[in-house]
XYZ file of C-alpha atoms in Angstrom:
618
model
C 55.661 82.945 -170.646
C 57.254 80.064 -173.154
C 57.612 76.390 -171.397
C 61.364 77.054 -170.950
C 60.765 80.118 -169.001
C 58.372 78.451 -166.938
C 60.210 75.524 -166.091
C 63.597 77.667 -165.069
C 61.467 79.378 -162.705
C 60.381 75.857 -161.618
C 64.388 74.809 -161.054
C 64.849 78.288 -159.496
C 61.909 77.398 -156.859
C 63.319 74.188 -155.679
C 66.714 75.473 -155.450
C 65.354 77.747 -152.868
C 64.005 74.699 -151.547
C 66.825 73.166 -151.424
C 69.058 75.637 -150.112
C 66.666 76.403 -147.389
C 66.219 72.645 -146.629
C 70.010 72.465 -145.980
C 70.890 75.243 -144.439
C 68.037 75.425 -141.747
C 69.298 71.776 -141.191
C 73.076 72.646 -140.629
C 72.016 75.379 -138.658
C 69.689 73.230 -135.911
C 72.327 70.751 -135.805
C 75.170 72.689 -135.145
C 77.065 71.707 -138.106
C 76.366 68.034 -137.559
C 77.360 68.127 -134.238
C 73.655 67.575 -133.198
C 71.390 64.392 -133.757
C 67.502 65.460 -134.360
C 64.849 62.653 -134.048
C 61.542 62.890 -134.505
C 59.468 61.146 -131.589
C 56.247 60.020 -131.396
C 55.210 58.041 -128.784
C 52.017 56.581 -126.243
C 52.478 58.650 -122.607
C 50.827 57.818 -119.394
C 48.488 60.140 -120.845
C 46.615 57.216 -122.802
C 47.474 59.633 -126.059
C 50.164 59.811 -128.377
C 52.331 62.965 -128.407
C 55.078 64.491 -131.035
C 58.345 66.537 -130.467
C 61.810 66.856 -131.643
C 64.175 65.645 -129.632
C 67.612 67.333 -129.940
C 70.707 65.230 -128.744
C 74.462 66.494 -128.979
C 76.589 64.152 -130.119
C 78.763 64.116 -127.193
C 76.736 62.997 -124.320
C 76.393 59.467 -123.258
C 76.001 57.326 -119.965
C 79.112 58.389 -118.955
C 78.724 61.909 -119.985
C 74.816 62.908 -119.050
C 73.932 66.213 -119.751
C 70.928 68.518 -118.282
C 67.430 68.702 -120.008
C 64.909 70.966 -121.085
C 61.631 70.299 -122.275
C 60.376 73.201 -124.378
C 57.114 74.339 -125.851
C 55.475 76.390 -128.084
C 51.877 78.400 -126.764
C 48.603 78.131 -128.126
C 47.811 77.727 -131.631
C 51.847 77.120 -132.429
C 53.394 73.431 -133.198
C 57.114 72.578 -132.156
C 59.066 74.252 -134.667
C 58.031 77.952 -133.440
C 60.862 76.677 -130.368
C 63.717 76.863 -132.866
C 65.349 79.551 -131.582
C 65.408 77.967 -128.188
C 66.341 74.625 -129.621
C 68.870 75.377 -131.952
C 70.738 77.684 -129.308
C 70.092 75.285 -126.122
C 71.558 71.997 -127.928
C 74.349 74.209 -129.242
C 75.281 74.505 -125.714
C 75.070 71.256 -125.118
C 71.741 70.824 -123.182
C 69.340 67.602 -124.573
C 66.376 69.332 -125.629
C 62.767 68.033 -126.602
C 60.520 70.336 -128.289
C 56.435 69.156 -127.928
C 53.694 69.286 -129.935
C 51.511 70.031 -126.878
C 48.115 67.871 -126.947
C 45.703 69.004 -129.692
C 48.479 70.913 -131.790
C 51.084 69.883 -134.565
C 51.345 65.745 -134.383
C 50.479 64.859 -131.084
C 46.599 63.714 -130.280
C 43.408 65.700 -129.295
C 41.978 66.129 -125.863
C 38.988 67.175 -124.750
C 39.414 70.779 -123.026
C 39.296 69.425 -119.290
C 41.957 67.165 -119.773
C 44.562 70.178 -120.641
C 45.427 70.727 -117.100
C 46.501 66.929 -116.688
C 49.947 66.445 -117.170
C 50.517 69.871 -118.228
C 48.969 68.959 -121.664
C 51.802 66.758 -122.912
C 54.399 68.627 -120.934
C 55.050 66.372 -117.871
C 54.806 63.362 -119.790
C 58.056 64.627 -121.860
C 59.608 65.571 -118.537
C 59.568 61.822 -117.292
C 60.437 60.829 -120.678
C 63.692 62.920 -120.544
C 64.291 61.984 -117.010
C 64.271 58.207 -118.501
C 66.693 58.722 -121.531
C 70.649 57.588 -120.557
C 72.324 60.618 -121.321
C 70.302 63.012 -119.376
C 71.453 64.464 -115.915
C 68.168 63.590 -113.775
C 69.428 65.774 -111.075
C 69.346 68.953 -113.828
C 65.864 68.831 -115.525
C 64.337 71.921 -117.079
C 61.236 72.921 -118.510
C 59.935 76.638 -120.801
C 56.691 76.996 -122.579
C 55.432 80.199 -124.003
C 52.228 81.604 -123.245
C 50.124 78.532 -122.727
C 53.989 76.346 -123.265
C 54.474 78.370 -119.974
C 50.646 77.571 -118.628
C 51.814 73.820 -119.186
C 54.721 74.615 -117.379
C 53.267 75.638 -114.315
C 50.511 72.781 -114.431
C 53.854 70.401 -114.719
C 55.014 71.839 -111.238
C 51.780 70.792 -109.443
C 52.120 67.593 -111.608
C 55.791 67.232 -110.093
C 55.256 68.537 -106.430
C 52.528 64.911 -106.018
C 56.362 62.938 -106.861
C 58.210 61.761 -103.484
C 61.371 62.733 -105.737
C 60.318 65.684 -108.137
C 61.883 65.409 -111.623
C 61.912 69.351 -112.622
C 64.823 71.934 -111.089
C 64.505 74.473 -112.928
C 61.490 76.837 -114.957
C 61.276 79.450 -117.129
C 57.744 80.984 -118.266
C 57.737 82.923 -121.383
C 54.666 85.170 -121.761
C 52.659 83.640 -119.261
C 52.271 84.384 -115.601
C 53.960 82.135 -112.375
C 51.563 80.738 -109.753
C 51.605 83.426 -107.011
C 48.694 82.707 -104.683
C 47.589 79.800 -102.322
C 45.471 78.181 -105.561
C 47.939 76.704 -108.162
C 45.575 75.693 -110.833
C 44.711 79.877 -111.632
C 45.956 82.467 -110.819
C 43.954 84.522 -108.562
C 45.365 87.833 -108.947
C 43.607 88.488 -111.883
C 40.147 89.230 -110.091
C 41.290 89.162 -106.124
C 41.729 92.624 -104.245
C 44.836 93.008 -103.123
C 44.085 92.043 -99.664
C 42.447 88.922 -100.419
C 45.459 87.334 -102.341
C 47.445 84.825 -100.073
C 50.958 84.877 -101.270
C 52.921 81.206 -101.554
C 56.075 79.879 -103.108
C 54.598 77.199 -105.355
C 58.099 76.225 -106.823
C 59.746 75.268 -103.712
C 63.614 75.019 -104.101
C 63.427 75.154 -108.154
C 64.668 77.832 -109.815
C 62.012 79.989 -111.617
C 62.600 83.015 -114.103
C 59.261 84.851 -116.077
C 59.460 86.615 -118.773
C 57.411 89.302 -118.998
C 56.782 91.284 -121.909
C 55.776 95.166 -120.900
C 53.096 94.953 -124.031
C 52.099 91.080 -123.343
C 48.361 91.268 -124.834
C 47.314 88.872 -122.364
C 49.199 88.697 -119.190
C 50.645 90.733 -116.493
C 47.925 92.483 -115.037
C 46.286 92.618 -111.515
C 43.699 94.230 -109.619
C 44.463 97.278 -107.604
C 42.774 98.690 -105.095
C 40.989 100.993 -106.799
C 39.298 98.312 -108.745
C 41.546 99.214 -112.289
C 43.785 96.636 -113.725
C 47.344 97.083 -114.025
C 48.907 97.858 -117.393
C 52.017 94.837 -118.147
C 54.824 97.655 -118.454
C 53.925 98.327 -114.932
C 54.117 94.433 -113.744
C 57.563 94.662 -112.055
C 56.245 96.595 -109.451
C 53.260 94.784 -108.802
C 52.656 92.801 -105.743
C 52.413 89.831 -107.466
C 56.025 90.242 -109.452
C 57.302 91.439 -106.121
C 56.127 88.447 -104.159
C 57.478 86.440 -106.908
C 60.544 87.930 -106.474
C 61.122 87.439 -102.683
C 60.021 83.728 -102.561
C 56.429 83.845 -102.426
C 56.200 86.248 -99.297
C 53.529 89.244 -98.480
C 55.349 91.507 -101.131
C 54.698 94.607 -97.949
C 56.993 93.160 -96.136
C 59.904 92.352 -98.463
C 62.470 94.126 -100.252
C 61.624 95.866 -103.406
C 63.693 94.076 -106.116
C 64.484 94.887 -109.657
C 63.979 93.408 -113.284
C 66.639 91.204 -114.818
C 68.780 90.349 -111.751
C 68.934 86.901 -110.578
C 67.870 86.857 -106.985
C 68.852 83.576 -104.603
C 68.126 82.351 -101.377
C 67.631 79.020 -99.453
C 64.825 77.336 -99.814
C 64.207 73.741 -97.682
C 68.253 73.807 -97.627
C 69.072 74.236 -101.144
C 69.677 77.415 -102.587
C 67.149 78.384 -105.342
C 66.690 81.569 -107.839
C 64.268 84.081 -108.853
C 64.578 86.479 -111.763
C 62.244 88.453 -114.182
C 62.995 89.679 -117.745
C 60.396 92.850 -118.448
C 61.515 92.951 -122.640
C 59.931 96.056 -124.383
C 58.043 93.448 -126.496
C 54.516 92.060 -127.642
C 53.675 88.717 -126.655
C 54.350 87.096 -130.157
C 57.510 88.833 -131.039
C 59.000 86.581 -127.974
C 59.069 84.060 -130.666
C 61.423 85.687 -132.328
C 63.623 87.995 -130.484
C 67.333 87.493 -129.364
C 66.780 89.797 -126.267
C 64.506 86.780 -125.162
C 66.885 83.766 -126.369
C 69.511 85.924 -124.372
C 67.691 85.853 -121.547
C 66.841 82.427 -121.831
C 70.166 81.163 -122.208
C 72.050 83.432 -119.380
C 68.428 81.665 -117.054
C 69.553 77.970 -117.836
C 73.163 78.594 -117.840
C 72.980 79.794 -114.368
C 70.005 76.766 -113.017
C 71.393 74.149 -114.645
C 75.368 75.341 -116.190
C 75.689 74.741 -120.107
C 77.613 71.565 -121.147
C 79.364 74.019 -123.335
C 79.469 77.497 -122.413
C 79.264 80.018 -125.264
C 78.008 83.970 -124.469
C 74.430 84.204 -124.377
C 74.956 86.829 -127.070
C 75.926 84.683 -129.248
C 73.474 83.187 -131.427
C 72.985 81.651 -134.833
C 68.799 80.700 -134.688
C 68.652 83.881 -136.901
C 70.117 82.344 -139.530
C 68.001 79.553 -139.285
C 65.056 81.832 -139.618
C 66.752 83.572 -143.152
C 67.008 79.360 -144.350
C 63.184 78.857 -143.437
C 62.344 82.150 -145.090
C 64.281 81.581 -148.229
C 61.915 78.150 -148.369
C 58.610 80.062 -147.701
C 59.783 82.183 -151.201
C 60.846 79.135 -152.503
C 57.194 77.651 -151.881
C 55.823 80.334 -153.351
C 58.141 81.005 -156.366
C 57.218 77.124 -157.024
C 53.142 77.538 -156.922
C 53.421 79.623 -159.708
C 56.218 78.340 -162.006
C 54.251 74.376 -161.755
C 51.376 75.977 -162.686
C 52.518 77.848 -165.807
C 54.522 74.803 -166.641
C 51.787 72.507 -166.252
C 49.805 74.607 -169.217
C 52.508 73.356 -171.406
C 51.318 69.806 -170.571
C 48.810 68.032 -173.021
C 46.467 67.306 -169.878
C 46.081 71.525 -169.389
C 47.149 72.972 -172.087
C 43.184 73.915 -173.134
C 43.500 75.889 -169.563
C 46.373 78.154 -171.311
C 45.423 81.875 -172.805
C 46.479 82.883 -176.333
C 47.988 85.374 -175.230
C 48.692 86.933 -171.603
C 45.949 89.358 -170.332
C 46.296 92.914 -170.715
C 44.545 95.687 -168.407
C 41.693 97.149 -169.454
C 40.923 101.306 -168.999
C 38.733 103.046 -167.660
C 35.948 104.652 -170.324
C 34.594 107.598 -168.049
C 34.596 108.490 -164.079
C 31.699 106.493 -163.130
C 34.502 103.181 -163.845
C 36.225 105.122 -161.869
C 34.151 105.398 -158.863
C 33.043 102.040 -159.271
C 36.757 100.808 -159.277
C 38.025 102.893 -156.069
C 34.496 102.603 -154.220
C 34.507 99.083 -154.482
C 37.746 98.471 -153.154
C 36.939 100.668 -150.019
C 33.539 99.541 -149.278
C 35.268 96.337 -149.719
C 38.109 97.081 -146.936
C 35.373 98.780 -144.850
C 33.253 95.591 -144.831
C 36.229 93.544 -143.923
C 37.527 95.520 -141.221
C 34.419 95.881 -139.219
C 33.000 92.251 -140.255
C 36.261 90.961 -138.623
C 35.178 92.544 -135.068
C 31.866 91.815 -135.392
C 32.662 87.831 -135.799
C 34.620 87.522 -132.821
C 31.972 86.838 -130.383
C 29.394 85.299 -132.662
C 31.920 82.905 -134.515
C 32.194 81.700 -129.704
C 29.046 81.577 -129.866
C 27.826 79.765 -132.375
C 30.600 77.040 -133.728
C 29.725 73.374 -133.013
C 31.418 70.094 -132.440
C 31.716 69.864 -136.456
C 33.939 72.125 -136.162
C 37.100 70.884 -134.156
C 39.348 74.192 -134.432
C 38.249 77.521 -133.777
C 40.643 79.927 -135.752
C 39.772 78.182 -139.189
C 36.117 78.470 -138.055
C 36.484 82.379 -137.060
C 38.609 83.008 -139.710
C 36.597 80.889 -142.541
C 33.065 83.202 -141.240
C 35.193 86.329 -141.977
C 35.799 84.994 -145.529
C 32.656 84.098 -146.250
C 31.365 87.271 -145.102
C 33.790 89.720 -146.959
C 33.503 87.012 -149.928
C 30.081 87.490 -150.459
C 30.146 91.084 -150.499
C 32.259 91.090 -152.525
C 30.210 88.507 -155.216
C 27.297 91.416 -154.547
C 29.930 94.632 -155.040
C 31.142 93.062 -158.631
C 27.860 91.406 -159.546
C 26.438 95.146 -158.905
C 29.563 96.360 -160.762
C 28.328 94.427 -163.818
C 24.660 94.381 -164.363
C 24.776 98.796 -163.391
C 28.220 99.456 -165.633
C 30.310 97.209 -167.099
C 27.392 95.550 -168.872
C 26.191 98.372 -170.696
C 30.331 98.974 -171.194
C 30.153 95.940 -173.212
C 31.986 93.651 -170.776
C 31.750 90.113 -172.006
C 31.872 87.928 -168.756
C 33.110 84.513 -171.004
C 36.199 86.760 -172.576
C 36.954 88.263 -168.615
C 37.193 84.599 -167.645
C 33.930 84.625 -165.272
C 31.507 82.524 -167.335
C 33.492 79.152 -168.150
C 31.972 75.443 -169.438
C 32.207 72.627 -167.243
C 34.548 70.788 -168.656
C 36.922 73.819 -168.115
C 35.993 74.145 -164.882
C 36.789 70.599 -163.770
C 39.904 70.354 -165.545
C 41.054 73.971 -163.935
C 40.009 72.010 -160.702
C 42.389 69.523 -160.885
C 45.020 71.546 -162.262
C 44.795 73.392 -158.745
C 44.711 69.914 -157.059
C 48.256 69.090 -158.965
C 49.829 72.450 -158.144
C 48.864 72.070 -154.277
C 49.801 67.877 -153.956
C 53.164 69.048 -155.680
C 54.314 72.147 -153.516
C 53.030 70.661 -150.540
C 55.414 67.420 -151.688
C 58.706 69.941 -150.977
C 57.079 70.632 -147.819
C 57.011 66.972 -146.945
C 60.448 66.244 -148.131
C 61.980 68.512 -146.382
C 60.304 67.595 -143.339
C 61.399 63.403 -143.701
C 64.926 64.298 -144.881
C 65.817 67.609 -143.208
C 63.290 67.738 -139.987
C 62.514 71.449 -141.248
C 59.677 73.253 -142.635
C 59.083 76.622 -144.769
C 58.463 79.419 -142.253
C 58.617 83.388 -140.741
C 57.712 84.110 -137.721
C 54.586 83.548 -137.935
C 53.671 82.630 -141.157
C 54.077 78.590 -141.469
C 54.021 76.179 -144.153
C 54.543 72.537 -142.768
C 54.363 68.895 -142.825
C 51.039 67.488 -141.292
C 49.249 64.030 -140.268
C 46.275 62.699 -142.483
C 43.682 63.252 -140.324
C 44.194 67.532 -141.038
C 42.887 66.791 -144.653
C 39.475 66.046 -143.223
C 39.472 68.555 -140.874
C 40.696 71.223 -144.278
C 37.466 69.894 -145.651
C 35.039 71.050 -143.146
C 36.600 74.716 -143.721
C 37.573 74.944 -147.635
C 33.698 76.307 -148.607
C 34.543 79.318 -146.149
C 37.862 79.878 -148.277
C 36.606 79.098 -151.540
C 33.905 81.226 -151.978
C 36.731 84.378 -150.388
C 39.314 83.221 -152.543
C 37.646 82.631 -155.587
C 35.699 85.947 -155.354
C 38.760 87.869 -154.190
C 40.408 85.998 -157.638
C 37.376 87.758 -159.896
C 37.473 91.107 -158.362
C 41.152 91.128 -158.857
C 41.473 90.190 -162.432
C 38.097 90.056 -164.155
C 36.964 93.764 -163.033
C 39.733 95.427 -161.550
C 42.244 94.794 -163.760
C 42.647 98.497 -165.102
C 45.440 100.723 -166.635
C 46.552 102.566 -163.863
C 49.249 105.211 -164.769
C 51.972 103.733 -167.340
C 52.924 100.016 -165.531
C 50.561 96.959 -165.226
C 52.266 96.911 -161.657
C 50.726 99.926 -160.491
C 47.178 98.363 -160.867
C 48.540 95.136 -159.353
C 50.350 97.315 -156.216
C 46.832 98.985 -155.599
C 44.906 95.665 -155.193
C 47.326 93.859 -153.029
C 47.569 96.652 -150.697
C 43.606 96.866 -150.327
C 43.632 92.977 -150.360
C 44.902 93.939 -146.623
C 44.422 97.270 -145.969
C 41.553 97.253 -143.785
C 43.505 94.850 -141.651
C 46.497 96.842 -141.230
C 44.284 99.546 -140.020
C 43.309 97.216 -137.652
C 46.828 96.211 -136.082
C 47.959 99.763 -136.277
C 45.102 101.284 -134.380
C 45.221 98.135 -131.784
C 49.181 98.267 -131.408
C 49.593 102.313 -131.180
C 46.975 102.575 -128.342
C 49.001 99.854 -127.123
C 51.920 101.472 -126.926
C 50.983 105.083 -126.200
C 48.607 104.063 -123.058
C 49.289 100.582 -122.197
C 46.340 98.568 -123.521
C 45.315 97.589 -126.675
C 42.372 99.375 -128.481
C 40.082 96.884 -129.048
C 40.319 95.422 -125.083
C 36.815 94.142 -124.835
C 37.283 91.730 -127.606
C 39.720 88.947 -127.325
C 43.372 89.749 -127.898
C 44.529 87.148 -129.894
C 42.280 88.188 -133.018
C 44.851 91.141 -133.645
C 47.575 88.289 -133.361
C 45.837 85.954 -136.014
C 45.910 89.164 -138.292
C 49.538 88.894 -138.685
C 50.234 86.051 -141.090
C 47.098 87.230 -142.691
C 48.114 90.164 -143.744
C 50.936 88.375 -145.277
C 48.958 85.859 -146.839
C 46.143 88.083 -148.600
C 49.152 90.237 -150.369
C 50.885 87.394 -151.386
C 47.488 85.638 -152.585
C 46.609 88.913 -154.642
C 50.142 88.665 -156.519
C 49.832 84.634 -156.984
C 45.915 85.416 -158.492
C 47.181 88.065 -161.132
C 50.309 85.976 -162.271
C 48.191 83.338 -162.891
C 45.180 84.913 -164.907
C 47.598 86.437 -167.208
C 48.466 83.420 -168.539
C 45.035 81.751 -167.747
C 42.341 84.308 -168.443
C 40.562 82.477 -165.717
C 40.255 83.911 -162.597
C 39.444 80.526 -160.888
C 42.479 78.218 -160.961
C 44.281 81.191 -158.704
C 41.129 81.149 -156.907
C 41.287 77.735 -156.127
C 44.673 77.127 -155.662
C 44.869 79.878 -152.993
C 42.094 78.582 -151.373
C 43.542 75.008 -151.473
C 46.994 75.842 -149.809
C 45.591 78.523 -147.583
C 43.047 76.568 -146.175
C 45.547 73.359 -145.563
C 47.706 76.030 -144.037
C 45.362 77.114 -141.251
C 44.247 74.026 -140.265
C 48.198 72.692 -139.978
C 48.994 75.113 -137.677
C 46.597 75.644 -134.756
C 44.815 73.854 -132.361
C 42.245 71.049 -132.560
C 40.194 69.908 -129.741
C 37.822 67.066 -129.048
């Protein structure tokens, strides 16, 4: 690729960027019509917290509007509430979206001081209830999963008040408080005639949404001893008590999904309602069935400033904005780097000419080709259950986050074998196939390897720089779903450190399987070859998710239920992530020849990504 080539591809990447930047912007502020600030601030807490705080331009002193504190679940920062945010200040509501404690911006806490102040939650509640323009008399609050934990642990923070700041709360993807204890749930593990019923909520109104796949939530204990399956949950004592105001559910009536039930309640009329969605816990993030529901919830509790049909929504389009960014991100990592070989700093790092596939000679490349790639998936796949309990058991304080940690274990582990599978591959074949490892780009000189090092430093400082601007001027970040690329606080480049080895030796291995032994002629395209690797770069993972997901669905649990839920959740993005890592690796070494700038790179930006969006605890 010629310099001019490279850098159009560079002006093509920040246009993206760009366009992205401004369009997920005019989308979250309704045109202009809404005012985002970005708060950070020291709560009664004795801890600084983050959110965005989302104002419409038209409410004052004279004009208050209601409230609603939202917030994302576990292992999420603020910005996975946009489609709550962007369609709740439409409507007029002020809105502030947390960083709960320990995720995003806001400050780590040691585990036993989640339950005070619902994490971060009720310390945004009394900030609303201080701001001007807010109605005090209309306050709301929504969390999902462990947003909706908060939640709950903001209602026992609330019911100590003489004048309780919160009306009205809606859990997304985590359970209410149905029994006489109202820091757990005691459904989980109480027989049925042990549970003591209560209305923990008082006069608020309260709606739950309850996934019928939720991985985590939604069960009880019948009397047999057997656990409930979530699809079942609406007609489950607990959901039924729920529903009738905290009552023995055996002596009320049996009520129904999705209608708003009312009665009085300490002379004020309050509401109950449950949404049962066909949905898995994460896709709440993203679905307009939910944001419907949400909406139609509030607009009833607390009445929208500006009443527009729940139906209605434009958060989609803020998603397509985000998305065109995360290409744009991508599209950019690639085009610096093969602009940056034009430089005089890195031009030594630059190939001749672009790297061409090599062929097989005789079957035994073959089997060595097509083995190694499934012993390779089969080692990942199993390696990734194996970890789950051992990575609990055995990560220490040095360690402040324990996704990175799990997932950093399962790339050293499938990194390493595959070091030994390609190491194997050369001193049993290739070798005597007169493979020269300084031509394939494995053997390099130091001063090569230092300078591809910080040509890899440049390429990640840069893209992450579009990140960052488009965070101070635009308040949004490159996303899907999922899948997250965003602005982040100093201290997260000393926590990347601890993990990068972990990623390194995966990435940089994954980087030499890819393109200094299994880059080979496969049928008449050199995308064929390239199509193969990145779908065995995740293969063994989508196994995974489909064999979890389909017992899911056909019987009501997941698969895998003796091992923690949320490691089919982390696989996700991941699967994302490894395809799109295999594709960055063989642009690169085709202009490179050397299989560890890719290497590096990926295991720069991936690494800072992971960290960036999880949680971190003291």
């Amino acid at each position: 690729m010629s310099k001019r080539k490279s850098f159009r591809w560079v002006v093509i990447a920040l246009v993206l960027c760009l366009i992205s930047a401004i369009g997920a912007s005019f989308v979250q502020t309704s045109g202009g019509k809404v005012t985002v600030k970005d708060l950070r601030w020291e709560t009664p807490s004795g801890h600084m917290m983050s959110a965005l705080l989302y104002v419409p331009d038209d409410v004052s002193k004279d004009n208050p509007a209601p409230g609603i504190v939202t917030s994302h679940g576990w292992y999420n920062t603020r910005e996975m509430q946009d489609l709550n945010y962007v369609e709740l200040a439409r409507r007029g509501y002020v809105v502030i979206s947390i960083d709960m404690y320990g995720h995003g911006n806001s400050d780590a806490v040691k585990p036993e001081e989640w339950m005070n102040r619902g994490t971060g939650m009720y310390d945004a509640v009394e900030l609303m209830a201080d701001l001007p323009y807010v109605d005090k008399e209309k306050i709301g609050v929504t969390g999902h999963s462990n947003g909706a934990r908060a939640a709950n642990w903001s209602i026992n923070e609330d019911n100590k008040k003489d004048e309780p700041l919160i009306s009205s709360v809606l859990l997304i993807a985590n359970d209410a408080m149905y029994t006489s204890d109202p820091a757990e749930p005691l459904y989980w593990s109480m027989q049925p005639k042990d549970r003591e019923y209560v209305n923990v909520y008082g006069s608020r109104d309260v709606g739950i949404v309850a996934a019928q796949y939720d991985e985590f939530f939604f069960r009880s204990l019948k009397e047999d001893g057997t656990a409930t399956v979530p699809r079942d949950f609406i007609d489950t004592e607990p959901a039924q008590s729920f529903l009738n105001f905290g009552i023995d559910p055996t002596g009320g009536e049996k009520r129904k999904s999705y209608e708003i039930y009312k009665q009085e309640v300490d002379g004020q009329e309050a509401a109950r309602v449950i949404y049962n969605p066909a949905q898995i816990h994460p896709w709440n993030h993203i679905s307009k069935d939910v944001v419907t529901s949400t909406l139609e919830f509030f607009e009833d509790s607390l009445g929208a400033p500006h009443p527009i049909a729940a139906n209605n929504q434009v958060w989609q389009y803020k998603v397509f904005f985000n998305a065109v960014g995360l290409v744009g991100f991508v599209i950019f990592i690639v085009s610096i780097t093969k602009w940056l070989l034009f430089t005089e700093t890195f031009a030594s790092l630059r190939a001749v000419k672009e790297a061409e596939p090599m062929t097989f000679r005789d079957g035994r490349g073959k089997l060595w080709f097509w083995g190694g790639l499934i012993a390779g998936a089969l080692v990942s796949y199993f390696s990734y259950l194996k970890l789950s309990t051992w990575t609990v058991e055995h990560i220490t304080p040095f360690f402040p986050q324990y996704p990175p940690f799990y997932i950093g274990m399962w790339c050293l582990v499938t990194g390493l074998f595959t070091l030994m599978v390609v190491g194997a591959c050369y001193f049993f074949y290739s070798k005597k196939n007169g493979m020269d490892l300084r031509m394939s780009g494995v053997v390099i000189s130091f001063r090569t390897l230092v300078k591809t090092i910080g040509l890899a430093l440049c390429v990640t400082v840069l893209s992450y720089s579009l990140v960052f601007i488009a965070d101070y001027f635009f308040k949004i970040d490159f996303r899907l779903w999922v899948l997250t690329v965003k602005a982040f606080t100093p201290d997260k480049l000393l926590i990347a450190l601890k993990y990068l080895p972990f990623f390194l030796v995966f990435y940089v291995a994954n980087s030499i399987a890819i393109n200094s032994f299994n880059f080979i002629k496969l049928g008449q395209k050199d995308w064929m070859n390239a199509t193969v690797l990145t779908l065995f770069n995740s293969l063994a993972i989508i196994i995974l998710v489909a064999i979890q997901y389909i017992a899911f669905f056909v019987t009501g649990e997941v698969y895998y239920n003796d091992l923690s839920h949320i490691i089919g959740i982390w696989l996700f993005p991941i699967i994302v992530i490894l395809m799109v890592a295999a594709v960055v690796s063989r642009k690169i070494y085709k202009v490179t020849g050397n299989p560890y700038l890719a290497g590096f790179i990926n295991a720069f930006i991936i690494t800072i990504m992971t960290v960036t969006n999880t949680l971190t605890q003291l």
